Short mmCIF file of C-alpha atoms and ligand atoms in Angstrom, two decimals:
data_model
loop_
_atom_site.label_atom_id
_atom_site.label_comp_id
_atom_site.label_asym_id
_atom_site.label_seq_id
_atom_site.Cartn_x
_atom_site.Cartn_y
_atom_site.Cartn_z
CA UNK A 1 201.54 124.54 -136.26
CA UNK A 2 202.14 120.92 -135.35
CA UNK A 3 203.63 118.97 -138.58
CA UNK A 4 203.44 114.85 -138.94
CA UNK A 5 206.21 114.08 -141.01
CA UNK A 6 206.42 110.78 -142.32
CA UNK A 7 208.51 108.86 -144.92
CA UNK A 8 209.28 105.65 -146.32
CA UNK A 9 205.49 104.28 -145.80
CA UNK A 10 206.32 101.37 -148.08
CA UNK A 11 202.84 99.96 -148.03
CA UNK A 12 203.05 98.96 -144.74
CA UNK A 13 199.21 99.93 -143.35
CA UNK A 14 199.62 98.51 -139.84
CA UNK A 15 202.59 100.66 -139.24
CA UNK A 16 200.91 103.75 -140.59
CA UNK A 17 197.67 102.86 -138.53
CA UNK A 18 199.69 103.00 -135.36
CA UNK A 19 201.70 105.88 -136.75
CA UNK A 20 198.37 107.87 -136.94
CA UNK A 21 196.66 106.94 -133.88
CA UNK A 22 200.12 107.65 -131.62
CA UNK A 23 200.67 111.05 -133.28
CA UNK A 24 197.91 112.83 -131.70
CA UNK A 25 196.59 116.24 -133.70
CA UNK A 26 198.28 117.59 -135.88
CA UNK A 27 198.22 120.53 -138.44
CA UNK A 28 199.50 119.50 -141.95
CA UNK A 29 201.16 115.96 -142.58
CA UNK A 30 204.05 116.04 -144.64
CA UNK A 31 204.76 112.93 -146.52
CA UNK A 32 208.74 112.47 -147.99
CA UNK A 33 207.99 109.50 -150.68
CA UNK A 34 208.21 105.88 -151.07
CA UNK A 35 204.35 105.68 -149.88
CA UNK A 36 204.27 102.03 -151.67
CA UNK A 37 206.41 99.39 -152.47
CA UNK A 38 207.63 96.88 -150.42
CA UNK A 39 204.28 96.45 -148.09
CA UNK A 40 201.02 94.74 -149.27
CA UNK A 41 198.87 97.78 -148.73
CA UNK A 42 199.72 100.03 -151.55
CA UNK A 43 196.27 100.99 -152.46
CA UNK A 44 195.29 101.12 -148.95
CA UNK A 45 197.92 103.65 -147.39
CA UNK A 46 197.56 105.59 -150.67
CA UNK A 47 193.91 106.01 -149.85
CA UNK A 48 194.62 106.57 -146.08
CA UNK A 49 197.50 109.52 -146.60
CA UNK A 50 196.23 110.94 -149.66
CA UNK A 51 193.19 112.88 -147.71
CA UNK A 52 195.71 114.36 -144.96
CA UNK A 53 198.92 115.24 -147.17
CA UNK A 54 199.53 118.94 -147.50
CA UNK A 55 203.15 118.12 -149.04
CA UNK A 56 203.90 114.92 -151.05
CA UNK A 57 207.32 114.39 -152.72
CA UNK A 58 207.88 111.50 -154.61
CA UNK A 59 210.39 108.44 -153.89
CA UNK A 60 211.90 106.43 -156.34
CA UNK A 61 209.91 103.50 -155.34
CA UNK A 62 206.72 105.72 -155.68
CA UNK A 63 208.53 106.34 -159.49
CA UNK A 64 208.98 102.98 -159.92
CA UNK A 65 205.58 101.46 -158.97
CA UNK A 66 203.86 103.84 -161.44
CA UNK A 67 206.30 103.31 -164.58
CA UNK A 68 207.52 106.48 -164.74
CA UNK A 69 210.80 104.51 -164.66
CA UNK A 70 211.98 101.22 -164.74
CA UNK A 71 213.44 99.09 -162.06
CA UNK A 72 217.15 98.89 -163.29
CA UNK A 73 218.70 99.14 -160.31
CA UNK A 74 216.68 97.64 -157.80
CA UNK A 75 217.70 95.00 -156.30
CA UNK A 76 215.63 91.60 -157.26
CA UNK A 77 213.70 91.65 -154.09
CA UNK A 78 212.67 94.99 -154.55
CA UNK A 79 212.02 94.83 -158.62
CA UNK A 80 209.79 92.07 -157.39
CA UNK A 81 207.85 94.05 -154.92
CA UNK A 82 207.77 97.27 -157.54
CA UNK A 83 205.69 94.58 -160.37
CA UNK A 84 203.59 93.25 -157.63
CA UNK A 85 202.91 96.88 -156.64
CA UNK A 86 201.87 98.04 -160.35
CA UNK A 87 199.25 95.10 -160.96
CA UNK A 88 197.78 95.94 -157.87
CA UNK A 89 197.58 99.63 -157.79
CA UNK A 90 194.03 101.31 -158.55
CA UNK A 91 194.37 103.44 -162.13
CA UNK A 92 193.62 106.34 -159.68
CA UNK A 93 196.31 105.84 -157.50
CA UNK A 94 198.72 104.98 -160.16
CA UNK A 95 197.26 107.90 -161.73
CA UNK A 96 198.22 109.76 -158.24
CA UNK A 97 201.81 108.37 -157.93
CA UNK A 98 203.03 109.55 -161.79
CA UNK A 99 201.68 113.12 -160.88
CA UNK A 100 203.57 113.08 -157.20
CA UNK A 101 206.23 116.30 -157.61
CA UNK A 102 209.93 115.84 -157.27
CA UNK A 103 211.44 117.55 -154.06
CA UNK A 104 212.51 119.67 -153.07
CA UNK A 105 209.17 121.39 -152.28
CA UNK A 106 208.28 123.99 -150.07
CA UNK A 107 206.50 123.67 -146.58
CA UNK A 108 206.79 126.76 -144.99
CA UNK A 109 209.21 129.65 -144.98
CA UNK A 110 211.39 128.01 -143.30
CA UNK A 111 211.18 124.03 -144.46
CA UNK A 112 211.25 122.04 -147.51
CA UNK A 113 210.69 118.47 -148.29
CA UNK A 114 212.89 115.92 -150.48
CA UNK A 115 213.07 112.23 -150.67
CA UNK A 116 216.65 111.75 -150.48
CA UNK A 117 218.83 114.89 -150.77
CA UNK A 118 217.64 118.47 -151.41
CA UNK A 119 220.22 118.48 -153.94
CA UNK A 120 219.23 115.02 -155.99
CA UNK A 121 216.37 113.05 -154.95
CA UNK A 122 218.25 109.76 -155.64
CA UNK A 123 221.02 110.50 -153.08
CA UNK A 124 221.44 108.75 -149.82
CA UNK A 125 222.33 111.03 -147.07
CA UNK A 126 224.17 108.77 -144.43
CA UNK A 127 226.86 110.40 -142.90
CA UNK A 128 228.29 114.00 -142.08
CA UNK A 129 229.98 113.72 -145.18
CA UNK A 130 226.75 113.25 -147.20
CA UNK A 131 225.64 116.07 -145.52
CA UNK A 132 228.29 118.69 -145.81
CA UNK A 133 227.12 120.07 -149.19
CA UNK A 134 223.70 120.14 -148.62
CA UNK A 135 223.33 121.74 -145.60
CA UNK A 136 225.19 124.62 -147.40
CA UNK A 137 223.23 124.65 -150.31
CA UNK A 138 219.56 123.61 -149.79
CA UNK A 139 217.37 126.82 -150.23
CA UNK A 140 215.64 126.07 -146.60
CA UNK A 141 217.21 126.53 -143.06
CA UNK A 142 215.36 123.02 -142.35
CA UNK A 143 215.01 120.24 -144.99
CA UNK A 144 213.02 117.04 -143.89
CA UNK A 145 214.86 113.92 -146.13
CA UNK A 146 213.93 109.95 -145.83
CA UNK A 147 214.96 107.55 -148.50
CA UNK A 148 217.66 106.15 -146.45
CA UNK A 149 215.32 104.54 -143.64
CA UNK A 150 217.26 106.11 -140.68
CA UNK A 151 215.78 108.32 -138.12
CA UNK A 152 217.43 111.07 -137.34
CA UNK A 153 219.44 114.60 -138.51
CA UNK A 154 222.38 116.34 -139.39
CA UNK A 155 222.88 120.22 -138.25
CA UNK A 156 225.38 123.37 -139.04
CA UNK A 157 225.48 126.36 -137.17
CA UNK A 158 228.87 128.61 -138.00
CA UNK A 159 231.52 126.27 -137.72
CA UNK A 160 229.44 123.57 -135.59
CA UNK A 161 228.71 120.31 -137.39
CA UNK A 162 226.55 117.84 -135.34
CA UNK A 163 225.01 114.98 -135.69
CA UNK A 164 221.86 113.21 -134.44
CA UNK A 165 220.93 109.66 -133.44
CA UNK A 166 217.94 109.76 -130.72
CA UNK A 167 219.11 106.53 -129.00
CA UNK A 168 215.99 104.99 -127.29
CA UNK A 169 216.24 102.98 -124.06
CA UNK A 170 213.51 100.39 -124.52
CA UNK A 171 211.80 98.39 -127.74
CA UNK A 172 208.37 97.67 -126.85
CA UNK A 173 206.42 100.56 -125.94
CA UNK A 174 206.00 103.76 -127.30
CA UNK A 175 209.18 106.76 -127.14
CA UNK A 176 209.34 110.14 -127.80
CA UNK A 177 212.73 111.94 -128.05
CA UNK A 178 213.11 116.26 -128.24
CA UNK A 179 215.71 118.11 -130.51
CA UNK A 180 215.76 121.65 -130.75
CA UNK A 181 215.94 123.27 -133.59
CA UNK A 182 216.81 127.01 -133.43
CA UNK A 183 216.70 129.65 -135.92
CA UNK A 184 219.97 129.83 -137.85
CA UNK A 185 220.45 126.71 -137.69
CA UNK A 186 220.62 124.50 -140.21
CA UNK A 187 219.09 121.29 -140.59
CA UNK A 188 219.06 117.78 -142.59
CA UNK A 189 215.95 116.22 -140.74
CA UNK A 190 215.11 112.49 -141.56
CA UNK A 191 211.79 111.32 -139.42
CA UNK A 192 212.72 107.62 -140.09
CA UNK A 193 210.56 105.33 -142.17
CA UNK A 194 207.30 104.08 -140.62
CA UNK A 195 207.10 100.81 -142.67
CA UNK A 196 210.50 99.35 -143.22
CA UNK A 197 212.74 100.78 -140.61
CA UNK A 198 216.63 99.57 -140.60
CA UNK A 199 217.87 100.96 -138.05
CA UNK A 200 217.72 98.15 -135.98
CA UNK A 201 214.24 99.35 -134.50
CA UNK A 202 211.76 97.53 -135.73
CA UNK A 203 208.98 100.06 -134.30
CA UNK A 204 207.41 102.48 -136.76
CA UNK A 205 209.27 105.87 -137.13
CA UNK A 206 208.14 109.57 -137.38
CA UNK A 207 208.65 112.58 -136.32
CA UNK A 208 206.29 115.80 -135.34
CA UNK A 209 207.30 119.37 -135.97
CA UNK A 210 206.21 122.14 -134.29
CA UNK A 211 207.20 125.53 -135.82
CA UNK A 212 206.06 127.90 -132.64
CA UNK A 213 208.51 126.02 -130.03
CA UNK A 214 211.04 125.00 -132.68
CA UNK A 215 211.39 121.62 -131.79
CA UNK A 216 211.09 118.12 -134.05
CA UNK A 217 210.02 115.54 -131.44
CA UNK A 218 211.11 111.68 -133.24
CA UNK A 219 208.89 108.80 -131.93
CA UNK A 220 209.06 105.13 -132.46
CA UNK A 221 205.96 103.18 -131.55
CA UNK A 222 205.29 99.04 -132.31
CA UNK A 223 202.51 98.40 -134.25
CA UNK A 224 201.32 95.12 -135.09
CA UNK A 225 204.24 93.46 -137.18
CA UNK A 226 202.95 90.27 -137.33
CA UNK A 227 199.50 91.13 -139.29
CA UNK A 228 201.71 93.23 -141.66
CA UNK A 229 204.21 90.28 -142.07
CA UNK A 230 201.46 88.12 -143.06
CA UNK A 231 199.81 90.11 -145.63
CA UNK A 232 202.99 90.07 -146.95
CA UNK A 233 203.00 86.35 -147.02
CA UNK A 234 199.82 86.32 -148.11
CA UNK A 235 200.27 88.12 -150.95
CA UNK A 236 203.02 85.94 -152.11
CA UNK A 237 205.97 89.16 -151.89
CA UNK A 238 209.49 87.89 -151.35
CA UNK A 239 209.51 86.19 -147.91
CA UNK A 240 212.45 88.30 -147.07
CA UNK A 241 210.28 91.28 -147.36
CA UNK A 242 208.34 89.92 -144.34
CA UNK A 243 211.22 88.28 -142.26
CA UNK A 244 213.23 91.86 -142.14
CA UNK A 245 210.05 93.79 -140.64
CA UNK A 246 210.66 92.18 -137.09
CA UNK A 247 214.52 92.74 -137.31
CA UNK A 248 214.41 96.29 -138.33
CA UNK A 249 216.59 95.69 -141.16
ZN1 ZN B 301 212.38 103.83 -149.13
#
């Protein structure tokens, strides 16, 4: 079974566009929260993901978009974004976001999803450190995480802690980059965020999973940044909203 695990859509439909077309066929697609805000697609990449998702976990944009809570907390910018995103939003697809489930949930017997940690959705796992107690205590061998826009993973096996950065060589064209990921191991997994990357990277982020080689391949692939930066514009969202796509910040 080939998985497309994505996270961190943010609205941003010419980055999930590319996303799809690049990540060839695939199974089930997997989708780790904050699907809207930010981007000035909400309704659109709603409408595009909704069809394929087998999994959806919500992300506290997603919660914040719908009303489920308020925005204390975000930063201006992003308050900003989260209004913008509510007047716009279909009653179905608000509708869709307020039912989205909280992760942890299950994927297979081996993976679940979250939006940040499997241990509190709002939680940023970063580092090692932010690591060390869920990797002991998440009810899955593998857990797939976004929420903090950086691709990559943490592992444990016995007494070996690692962590994992693919480091790419190039940053126009499309890359692909392996990790294995053996049985009894554990795993934090985070695919990266396909619309708002900060990494540095400006090219979309995601990752594939395929359960019968056990192996998460992360890709990074540009996508037309300029169209999405001015729909942005266009829709009159924060200027900085459109100005950080390019920089991958
Ligand atoms: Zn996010």
């Amino acid at each position: 079974m080939r998985a497309l695990v994505l996270s961190d859509i943010h609205g941003n439909l010419d980055a999930l566009q590319a996303v799809l077309a690049a990540a060839g066929e695939f199974d089930v697609l997997w989708n780790l929260g904050d699907i809207v805000g930010y981007g000035a697609y909400p309704n659109e990449v709603i409408e595009t993901v909704r069809p394929l998702a087998t999994v959806n976990v919500r992300g506290n944009h997603d919660r914040v978009c719908c009303g489920l809570t308020s925005a204390e907390g975000f930063n201006p910018i992003a308050a900003e974004a989260a209004n913008w995103t509510q007047r716009t939003l279909s009653p179905e697809n608000l509708e869709w976001l307020r039912a989205m489930p909280q992760g942890p949930i299950r994927a297979t017997a081996r993976v679940m999803c979250a939006h940040g940690s499997p241990l509190h959705e709002d939680h940023y796992i970063v580092s090692m450190r932010d690591a060390f107690m869920p990797l002991q205590r998440m009810e899955s061998e593998i857990t797939f995480i976004g929420h903090t826009h950086l691709q990559g993973g943490f592992s444990q096996r016995n007494e070996d802690w690692e962590e994992a950065r693919p480091s790419y060589s190039d940053d126009d064209t499309l890359e692909a980059i392996d990790m294995e990921v053996p049985k009894g191991t554990r795993h934090l997994i985070n695919p990266g965020s396909v619309g708002q990357p900060r990494d540095g990277d400006w090219r979309a982020a995601f990752a594939i999973y395929d359960d019968e080689v056990e192996r998460v391949t992360f890709f990074r692939i540009p996508y037309n940044v300029k169209a999405a930066q001015e729909a942005i514009r266009q829709a009159k969202l924060p200027e900085r909203l459109a100005s950080r796509l390019s920089q991958g910040r």
